[in-house]
Amino acid sequence: MSEVVPVYNLAGFLRVLYLRRWFIVIVTLLGGILAGALGMTRPEVYRAHTIVRLDVPNYKETLTLLPKPLTVSVVRSMLTDPDTMREVLERMAEINMTLDILKGDNAQKSLKEARATAELPEISGDAYETIAAATEGDLVNALLSGDRDLHALAREPERLWVSEDSRAQLLAILAAMNAGELRVIGEMTSEKISGISPYAMTRRLAAFTTITKETNLDTEYSPIIDVYGMAPSAVEAEAITNLWLRVFRIRAERAARELIVKEAGKIESEIAKIESRIQTIEIQRNEYLAQKQVEDAQQQLTAARLLLYGVAKETNETRSHRGAINVENPEETPFWKEQSSVSQTEAFVPTPQFGNSIMARLVAARVNGAPLAEIEKLEKQASALRDEIKSLQTSVLEHKHQLSVWDREKAGLQSRWEQLLPTYNEAKQLTSAVQVGGVADLDFSTAQKPDTRYSPNRKQMIVAGLAAGFLVACVLCFLLDLWSEVVKKPEQKSSFSL
């Protein structure tokens, strides 16, 4: 009897799967069980999420000097900078030590008395609840025995964030923390905090930006930055994310203030140099004119000309008037506009001393045939006066040149001063903003405690394990069927086909 050659078609596939159905079920379940066991061994990770938004005030849109002290890319770089992570760890250790003080009997008594004085209801929770409900001023009294300067600063909580005092910054962070965040950091040991490296923090904290437009020349980012913080528990994820953002807020304000002060300082320094130089030029010019060197040289030159030629310089002003009309918009100017210009002309005119001048006497002597000695004497006098006039003219020109140099320099400085004036006013406006409050133009949202676990997602892992087990089981079923057909029945090797 001839053997039937098996052919794998849809019916063949289903036959193989049906015959080995229990094998498939067992392998599929084993895959799900292994995936579930793997999910149970992996540490739980919770991820808190919030956003940082670049919020530039409307009045800064028209500024030319630092309209945006911090850009989106700069903010993202600062968020993930190792120095920021290092400062987060330092603040965490500082808060941990501060909480040890605030949990003490004296500090708790001071905080409760402050609530009673303010006629607020007593906190029924633990010490962390009491600390979280305290105001900045109450924390100053409990920590620093009512430091006057810091207490005055605490009356304006927003100023604590921009203060250069590290104690004020610590107060701002403490006052912003809730009881859960305080409990997480307060229950950490100093060994645990010191064992965390900045690199480990960069793996737990992340910031992402979205590209809204990208060209060959420029890349535009969304003003919203997504911020994530991961930790083994939901409360710790909330605490570490918010602490990270609060530390970054202080760093961002510090960086923005330094940048504004630096750029404003450059403008103010240049303006001050220009004003100082203009004042110096005016002083030098006035001192120079006070010496009357120009007037003396001019008078000597006039006297020499009068003696030699018997003439004096006369300056005439000519004023011209003409009408003009706006050719581009004649309907706006129906009447002629008067335009005037003034021109000056200089001329030498004879004076009553003309007949007694040396040149007039020399010409008369030559015409009348005067003795040669008299003519030679007059010529020598004329030559000496010509040399004197030439020297005086040179001196007058040098004096006028010096005055014109100062005038040109002063005009150039005044033009530069006028160009810098709008920027200088912007610099004063930004500097005053630095003294009042925040200038980083960042809007921070508070991260909330995550409701669900981020990793591992055991449901997905089990489903993936079941799917992988099913596929492996199906492949094994066909391999086993082929094995049985080919190996156990070698006579069918040549006639076997798929």
Coordinates of C-alpha atoms in Angstrom, one line a residue:
M1 CA 0.0 0.0 0.0
S2 CA 1.5 3.3 -1.0
E3 CA 2.2 6.0 1.6
V4 CA 0.2 9.3 1.5
V5 CA 2.5 12.3 1.2
P6 CA 1.5 15.0 3.7
V7 CA 1.0 18.5 2.3
Y8 CA 0.9 21.6 4.6
N9 CA -2.1 23.6 3.7
L10 CA -4.6 25.4 5.9
A11 CA -6.2 22.2 6.9
G12 CA -2.7 20.7 7.6
F13 CA -1.9 23.7 9.8
L14 CA -5.1 23.4 11.8
R15 CA -4.6 19.6 12.1
V16 CA -1.1 20.1 13.6
L17 CA -2.3 22.8 16.0
Y18 CA -5.3 20.6 17.1
L19 CA -3.2 17.5 17.7
R20 CA -0.8 19.4 19.9
R21 CA -3.3 21.8 21.5
W22 CA -2.3 21.0 25.1
F23 CA 1.3 21.5 24.3
I24 CA 0.5 24.9 23.0
V25 CA -1.6 25.8 26.0
I26 CA 1.1 24.7 28.4
V27 CA 3.9 26.6 26.6
T28 CA 1.7 29.7 26.3
L29 CA 1.0 29.7 30.0
L30 CA 4.6 29.1 30.8
G31 CA 5.5 32.2 28.7
G32 CA 2.9 34.3 30.6
I33 CA 4.1 33.0 34.0
L34 CA 7.8 33.7 33.1
A35 CA 6.9 37.2 32.0
G36 CA 4.9 37.8 35.2
A37 CA 7.8 36.5 37.3
L38 CA 10.2 38.8 35.5
G39 CA 7.8 41.7 36.1
M40 CA 7.7 40.9 39.8
T41 CA 11.5 40.9 40.1
R42 CA 12.0 44.2 38.4
P43 CA 11.9 47.3 40.8
E44 CA 8.8 49.4 40.7
V45 CA 9.3 52.9 39.2
Y46 CA 6.8 55.8 39.5
R47 CA 7.1 58.8 37.2
A48 CA 5.8 62.3 38.1
H49 CA 5.2 64.8 35.3
T50 CA 4.9 68.5 35.0
I51 CA 5.8 71.3 32.6
V52 CA 8.0 74.4 32.6
R53 CA 6.7 77.1 30.2
L54 CA 8.6 80.0 28.8
D55 CA 6.3 83.0 29.5
V56 CA 7.7 86.3 28.2
P57 CA 5.7 89.4 29.3
N58 CA 4.2 91.5 26.6
Y59 CA 6.3 94.6 27.3
K60 CA 9.5 92.6 26.5
E61 CA 8.3 91.9 22.9
T62 CA 9.5 95.4 21.9
L63 CA 12.8 95.3 23.7
T64 CA 16.1 95.0 21.8
L65 CA 18.2 94.2 24.8
L66 CA 17.6 90.6 26.0
P67 CA 13.9 90.2 25.2
K68 CA 14.4 86.6 26.3
P69 CA 17.1 86.1 28.8
L70 CA 16.7 82.4 28.6
T71 CA 15.7 80.5 25.5
V72 CA 14.0 77.1 25.4
S73 CA 17.2 75.2 24.5
V74 CA 19.1 77.0 27.3
V75 CA 16.4 76.1 29.8
R76 CA 16.4 72.5 28.8
S77 CA 20.2 72.4 29.0
M78 CA 20.2 74.0 32.5
L79 CA 17.6 71.5 33.7
T80 CA 19.7 68.5 32.8
D81 CA 23.0 70.1 33.6
P82 CA 25.2 68.1 36.1
D83 CA 25.7 71.2 38.2
T84 CA 21.9 71.4 38.6
M85 CA 21.8 67.8 39.7
R86 CA 24.6 68.4 42.2
E87 CA 22.8 71.4 43.7
V88 CA 19.6 69.3 44.0
L89 CA 21.6 66.8 46.1
E90 CA 23.1 69.5 48.2
R91 CA 19.7 71.1 48.8
M92 CA 18.3 67.6 49.7
A93 CA 21.0 67.1 52.3
E94 CA 20.4 70.7 53.6
I95 CA 16.7 70.2 53.8
N96 CA 17.2 66.8 55.6
M97 CA 19.3 68.5 58.3
T98 CA 16.9 71.4 58.6
L99 CA 14.0 69.1 59.1
D100 CA 15.8 67.4 62.0
I101 CA 15.8 70.8 63.6
L102 CA 12.2 71.6 62.8
K103 CA 11.0 68.3 64.1
G104 CA 12.5 69.1 67.5
D105 CA 10.4 70.1 70.5
N106 CA 11.4 73.8 70.5
A107 CA 10.7 74.3 66.8
Q108 CA 7.4 72.5 67.0
K109 CA 6.4 74.5 70.0
S110 CA 7.3 77.7 68.1
L111 CA 5.3 76.7 65.0
K112 CA 2.2 75.8 67.1
E113 CA 2.4 79.0 69.1
A114 CA 2.5 80.9 65.8
R115 CA -0.6 79.2 64.5
A116 CA -2.4 79.9 67.9
T117 CA -1.4 83.6 67.7
A118 CA -2.8 83.8 64.1
E119 CA -6.0 82.1 65.4
L120 CA -5.5 79.2 63.0
P121 CA -6.8 75.7 63.9
E122 CA -4.3 73.3 65.4
I123 CA -2.7 70.7 63.2
S124 CA -3.7 67.2 64.2
G125 CA -1.1 65.4 62.1
D126 CA 2.6 64.7 62.7
A127 CA 5.5 67.1 62.7
Y128 CA 5.7 67.2 58.9
E129 CA 2.1 68.4 58.7
T130 CA 2.9 71.2 61.1
I131 CA 6.0 72.2 59.1
A132 CA 4.1 72.1 55.8
A133 CA 1.4 74.4 57.2
A134 CA 3.9 77.0 58.6
T135 CA 4.4 80.3 56.8
E136 CA 7.8 81.6 55.8
G137 CA 7.8 84.0 58.7
D138 CA 7.0 81.2 61.1
L139 CA 9.9 79.1 59.7
V140 CA 12.3 82.1 60.2
N141 CA 11.2 82.3 63.9
A142 CA 11.6 78.6 64.4
L143 CA 15.0 78.3 62.7
L144 CA 16.8 81.6 63.1
S145 CA 15.2 83.1 66.2
G146 CA 13.4 85.7 64.2
D147 CA 16.2 87.1 62.1
R148 CA 14.9 90.6 61.3
D149 CA 16.3 91.0 57.8
L150 CA 15.2 87.5 56.7
H151 CA 11.8 88.0 58.4
A152 CA 11.3 91.2 56.5
L153 CA 12.2 89.4 53.3
A154 CA 9.8 86.6 54.1
R155 CA 6.9 89.0 54.0
E156 CA 7.2 89.0 50.3
P157 CA 7.6 85.3 49.5
E158 CA 8.4 85.8 45.8
R159 CA 11.5 87.8 46.7
L160 CA 12.9 84.7 48.5
W161 CA 13.3 83.0 45.2
V162 CA 15.5 85.8 43.7
S163 CA 17.4 86.5 46.9
E164 CA 21.2 85.9 46.9
D165 CA 20.9 84.7 50.5
S166 CA 21.1 80.9 50.6
R167 CA 19.0 80.8 53.8
A168 CA 16.2 82.7 52.0
Q169 CA 16.3 80.2 49.1
L170 CA 16.1 77.4 51.6
L171 CA 13.0 79.0 53.2
A172 CA 11.4 79.4 49.8
I173 CA 11.9 75.7 49.0
L174 CA 10.7 74.5 52.4
A175 CA 7.6 76.7 52.4
A176 CA 6.6 75.3 48.9
M177 CA 6.8 71.6 50.0
N178 CA 3.8 69.7 51.2
A179 CA 3.8 67.2 54.0
G180 CA 4.4 64.1 51.8
E181 CA 7.5 65.7 50.2
L182 CA 8.9 66.7 53.6
R183 CA 8.3 63.2 54.9
V184 CA 10.1 61.6 52.0
I185 CA 13.2 63.8 52.3
G186 CA 13.1 63.9 56.1
E187 CA 13.1 60.1 56.4
M188 CA 16.1 59.7 54.2
T189 CA 19.4 59.0 55.9
S190 CA 22.5 61.1 55.2
E191 CA 24.2 57.9 53.9
K192 CA 21.5 57.4 51.3
I193 CA 21.7 61.0 50.1
S194 CA 25.5 61.0 49.9
G195 CA 25.4 57.7 48.0
I196 CA 23.4 59.3 45.1
S197 CA 25.6 60.7 42.4
P198 CA 24.7 63.5 39.9
Y199 CA 24.9 61.0 37.1
A200 CA 22.3 58.8 38.9
M201 CA 20.1 61.9 39.2
T202 CA 20.3 62.5 35.4
R203 CA 18.9 59.0 34.9
R204 CA 16.0 59.7 37.2
L205 CA 15.2 63.2 36.0
A206 CA 14.5 64.1 32.3
A207 CA 13.3 67.1 30.3
F208 CA 12.0 67.1 26.7
T209 CA 11.2 69.8 24.2
T210 CA 9.1 69.7 21.1
I211 CA 10.3 71.0 17.7
T212 CA 7.6 73.1 16.1
K213 CA 9.5 74.2 13.0
E214 CA 12.8 73.1 11.6
T215 CA 14.7 74.5 8.6
N216 CA 18.2 74.5 7.3
L217 CA 18.9 77.8 9.0
D218 CA 16.9 77.7 12.2
T219 CA 15.0 75.4 14.6
E220 CA 12.0 76.6 16.6
Y221 CA 10.9 74.9 19.8
S222 CA 7.7 74.9 21.7
P223 CA 7.7 77.1 24.8
I224 CA 6.5 74.2 26.9
I225 CA 9.1 71.8 28.3
D226 CA 7.9 68.4 29.6
V227 CA 9.6 67.4 32.9
Y228 CA 9.7 63.9 34.3
G229 CA 11.0 62.6 37.6
M230 CA 11.2 58.9 38.4
A231 CA 11.5 57.2 41.8
P232 CA 10.7 53.9 43.6
S233 CA 7.5 55.4 45.1
A234 CA 4.9 57.8 43.9
V235 CA 5.5 60.3 46.8
E236 CA 9.2 60.2 46.2
A237 CA 8.7 60.8 42.5
E238 CA 6.6 63.9 43.4
A239 CA 9.1 65.1 46.0
I240 CA 12.2 64.8 43.8
T241 CA 10.6 66.3 40.7
N242 CA 9.3 69.4 42.6
L243 CA 12.6 69.8 44.5
W244 CA 14.4 69.6 41.1
L245 CA 12.2 72.3 39.6
R246 CA 12.5 74.6 42.7
V247 CA 16.3 74.3 42.7
F248 CA 16.3 75.0 39.0
R249 CA 14.0 78.0 39.5
I250 CA 16.6 79.6 41.8
R251 CA 19.4 78.8 39.3
A252 CA 17.4 80.1 36.4
E253 CA 16.7 83.4 38.2
R254 CA 20.4 83.7 39.1
A255 CA 21.5 83.1 35.5
A256 CA 19.0 85.5 34.1
R257 CA 19.9 88.2 36.6
E258 CA 23.6 87.8 35.9
L259 CA 23.1 88.0 32.2
I260 CA 20.9 91.1 32.5
V261 CA 23.3 92.8 34.9
K262 CA 26.2 92.0 32.6
E263 CA 24.5 93.3 29.4
A264 CA 23.0 96.3 31.2
G265 CA 26.4 97.0 32.7
K266 CA 28.0 97.1 29.2
I267 CA 25.5 99.7 28.0
E268 CA 25.7 101.8 31.2
S269 CA 29.5 101.6 31.1
E270 CA 29.6 102.8 27.5
I271 CA 27.1 105.6 28.2
A272 CA 29.2 106.7 31.2
K273 CA 32.3 106.7 29.1
I274 CA 30.6 108.8 26.4
E275 CA 29.3 111.3 28.9
S276 CA 32.7 111.5 30.7
R277 CA 34.5 112.1 27.4
I278 CA 31.9 114.8 26.3
Q279 CA 32.4 116.5 29.6
T280 CA 36.2 116.3 29.2
I281 CA 36.0 117.7 25.7
E282 CA 33.8 120.6 26.9
I283 CA 36.3 121.4 29.7
Q284 CA 39.3 121.3 27.4
R285 CA 37.5 123.4 24.8
N286 CA 36.4 126.0 27.4
E287 CA 39.9 126.1 28.9
Y288 CA 41.4 126.5 25.4
L289 CA 39.0 129.4 24.6
A290 CA 39.7 131.0 28.0
Q291 CA 43.3 131.4 27.0
K292 CA 42.1 133.5 24.0
Q293 CA 44.8 132.1 21.8
V294 CA 42.5 132.2 18.8
E295 CA 41.3 135.7 19.5
D296 CA 44.8 137.0 20.0
A297 CA 46.1 135.4 16.8
Q298 CA 43.1 136.7 14.9
Q299 CA 43.6 140.2 16.2
Q300 CA 47.3 140.1 15.4
L301 CA 46.4 138.8 11.9
T302 CA 43.9 141.6 11.4
A303 CA 46.4 144.3 12.6
A304 CA 49.2 142.9 10.3
R305 CA 46.8 142.9 7.3
L306 CA 45.7 146.5 8.1
L307 CA 49.3 147.6 8.4
L308 CA 50.4 145.9 5.2
Y309 CA 47.4 146.3 3.0
G310 CA 45.1 148.7 4.8
V311 CA 42.1 146.4 4.4
A312 CA 39.9 144.5 6.8
K313 CA 37.9 141.2 6.4
E314 CA 34.2 141.6 6.2
T315 CA 31.7 138.8 6.4
N316 CA 28.3 139.1 4.8
E317 CA 25.3 136.8 5.2
T318 CA 22.9 136.2 2.3
R319 CA 19.5 134.8 3.0
S320 CA 17.5 133.2 0.2
H321 CA 13.8 132.3 0.3
R322 CA 12.0 130.0 -2.0
G323 CA 8.7 128.2 -2.1
A324 CA 8.4 124.4 -2.0
I325 CA 5.5 122.0 -2.3
N326 CA 5.2 118.4 -1.4
V327 CA 5.2 116.7 -4.8
E328 CA 4.4 113.2 -3.5
N329 CA 1.3 114.3 -1.5
P330 CA 0.2 117.7 -2.9
E331 CA -3.2 117.5 -1.3
E332 CA -1.6 117.5 2.1
T333 CA 0.2 120.8 1.4
P334 CA -2.1 123.0 -0.6
F335 CA 0.0 126.1 0.2
W336 CA 3.6 126.8 -0.6
K337 CA 6.1 126.3 2.1
E338 CA 8.7 128.9 2.7
Q339 CA 12.2 127.5 2.7
S340 CA 15.2 129.7 3.6
S341 CA 18.9 129.2 3.5
V342 CA 21.8 131.3 4.8
S343 CA 25.2 131.6 3.0
Q344 CA 28.2 133.6 4.2
T345 CA 30.8 135.4 2.0
E346 CA 34.0 136.9 3.1
A347 CA 35.6 139.9 1.4
F348 CA 38.5 142.4 2.2
V349 CA 37.4 146.0 2.0
P350 CA 39.6 149.1 2.2
T351 CA 39.8 151.1 5.5
P352 CA 40.7 154.7 6.2
Q353 CA 44.2 153.5 6.9
F354 CA 44.5 152.2 3.3
G355 CA 46.6 155.3 2.2
N356 CA 49.1 154.8 5.1
S357 CA 49.6 151.1 4.5
I358 CA 53.0 149.8 3.6
M359 CA 51.9 148.4 0.2
A360 CA 50.2 151.7 -0.7
R361 CA 53.3 153.7 0.3
L362 CA 55.5 151.2 -1.6
V363 CA 53.5 151.6 -4.8
A364 CA 53.5 155.4 -4.5
A365 CA 57.3 155.4 -3.9
R366 CA 57.9 153.4 -7.0
V367 CA 55.5 155.6 -9.1
N368 CA 57.0 158.8 -7.8
G369 CA 60.6 157.6 -8.2
A370 CA 61.5 157.7 -4.5
P371 CA 65.1 156.9 -3.5
L372 CA 66.1 153.3 -3.8
A373 CA 66.9 153.0 -0.1
E374 CA 63.4 154.1 0.8
I375 CA 61.9 151.6 -1.6
E376 CA 64.1 148.8 -0.2
K377 CA 63.1 149.6 3.3
L378 CA 59.5 149.5 2.5
E379 CA 60.0 146.1 0.6
K380 CA 61.7 144.7 3.7
Q381 CA 58.9 145.8 5.9
A382 CA 56.3 144.3 3.5
S383 CA 58.2 141.0 3.3
A384 CA 58.5 140.8 7.1
L385 CA 54.7 141.5 7.4
R386 CA 53.9 138.9 4.7
D387 CA 55.9 136.3 6.7
E388 CA 54.2 137.3 9.9
I389 CA 50.7 137.1 8.2
K390 CA 51.5 133.7 6.9
S391 CA 52.7 132.5 10.3
L392 CA 49.6 134.0 12.0
Q393 CA 47.3 132.4 9.4
T394 CA 48.9 129.0 10.1
S395 CA 48.5 129.6 13.8
V396 CA 44.8 130.5 13.4
L397 CA 44.2 127.5 11.2
E398 CA 45.8 125.2 13.8
H399 CA 43.7 126.7 16.6
K400 CA 40.5 126.3 14.5
H401 CA 41.5 122.8 13.5
Q402 CA 41.9 121.8 17.2
L403 CA 38.5 123.2 17.9
S404 CA 37.0 121.4 14.9
V405 CA 38.5 118.1 16.1
W406 CA 36.9 118.5 19.5
D407 CA 33.6 119.5 17.9
R408 CA 33.6 116.5 15.5
E409 CA 34.5 114.1 18.3
K410 CA 31.8 115.6 20.5
A411 CA 29.2 115.4 17.7
G412 CA 30.1 111.7 17.0
L413 CA 29.9 110.9 20.8
Q414 CA 26.5 112.7 21.0
S415 CA 25.2 110.7 18.0
R416 CA 26.4 107.5 19.6
W417 CA 24.8 108.5 22.9
E418 CA 21.5 109.1 21.1
Q419 CA 21.7 105.7 19.5
L420 CA 22.3 104.0 22.9
L421 CA 19.7 106.0 24.8
P422 CA 16.8 103.6 24.0
T423 CA 18.9 100.6 24.9
Y424 CA 20.1 102.4 28.0
N425 CA 16.5 103.0 29.1
E426 CA 15.8 99.3 28.5
A427 CA 18.8 98.4 30.6
K428 CA 17.5 100.6 33.5
Q429 CA 14.0 99.0 33.1
L430 CA 15.5 95.5 33.2
T431 CA 17.8 96.4 36.1
S432 CA 14.9 97.7 38.1
A433 CA 13.0 94.5 37.4
V434 CA 15.9 92.5 38.7
Q435 CA 15.7 94.3 42.0
V436 CA 11.9 93.8 42.3
G437 CA 11.3 90.2 41.4
G438 CA 11.8 87.3 38.9
V439 CA 13.2 88.0 35.5
A440 CA 13.7 84.5 34.1
D441 CA 10.2 84.6 32.5
L442 CA 9.5 81.0 33.4
D443 CA 6.2 79.6 34.6
F444 CA 6.4 76.5 36.8
S445 CA 3.7 73.9 37.4
T446 CA 3.8 71.7 40.5
A447 CA 4.2 67.9 39.9
Q448 CA 1.4 65.8 41.4
K449 CA 1.8 62.4 42.9
P450 CA 1.3 59.8 40.1
D451 CA -1.7 57.5 40.5
T452 CA -0.3 54.5 38.6
R453 CA 3.1 52.8 38.3
Y454 CA 5.2 53.7 35.3
S455 CA 7.4 50.6 35.3
P456 CA 7.2 47.7 35.1
N457 CA 3.8 47.4 33.4
R458 CA 3.1 43.8 34.4
K459 CA -0.1 43.5 32.4
Q460 CA 1.7 44.3 29.2
M461 CA 4.5 42.0 30.2
I462 CA 2.2 39.1 30.8
V463 CA 0.3 39.7 27.6
A464 CA 3.6 39.9 25.7
G465 CA 4.7 36.7 27.4
L466 CA 1.5 34.9 26.5
A467 CA 1.9 36.0 22.9
A468 CA 5.5 35.0 22.7
G469 CA 4.7 31.6 24.3
F470 CA 1.9 31.0 21.8
L471 CA 4.2 31.8 18.9
V472 CA 7.0 29.6 20.3
A473 CA 4.6 26.8 20.9
C474 CA 3.2 27.0 17.3
V475 CA 6.7 26.9 15.8
L476 CA 7.7 24.0 18.0
C477 CA 4.5 22.1 17.0
F478 CA 5.4 22.3 13.3
L479 CA 9.1 21.5 14.0
L480 CA 8.0 18.4 15.9
D481 CA 5.6 17.4 13.2
L482 CA 8.3 17.8 10.6
W483 CA 10.7 15.8 12.8
S484 CA 8.3 13.0 13.1
E485 CA 7.6 12.8 9.4
V486 CA 11.2 13.2 8.2
V487 CA 13.3 11.4 10.9
K488 CA 10.9 8.7 11.9
K489 CA 9.9 7.9 8.3
P490 CA 13.1 8.3 6.2
E491 CA 11.6 6.6 3.2
Q492 CA 9.4 9.7 2.7
K493 CA 12.3 12.2 2.6
S494 CA 12.4 12.3 -1.2
S495 CA 8.7 12.7 -1.6
F496 CA 8.0 15.1 1.2
S497 CA 6.8 18.6 0.2
L498 CA 5.5 21.8 1.8

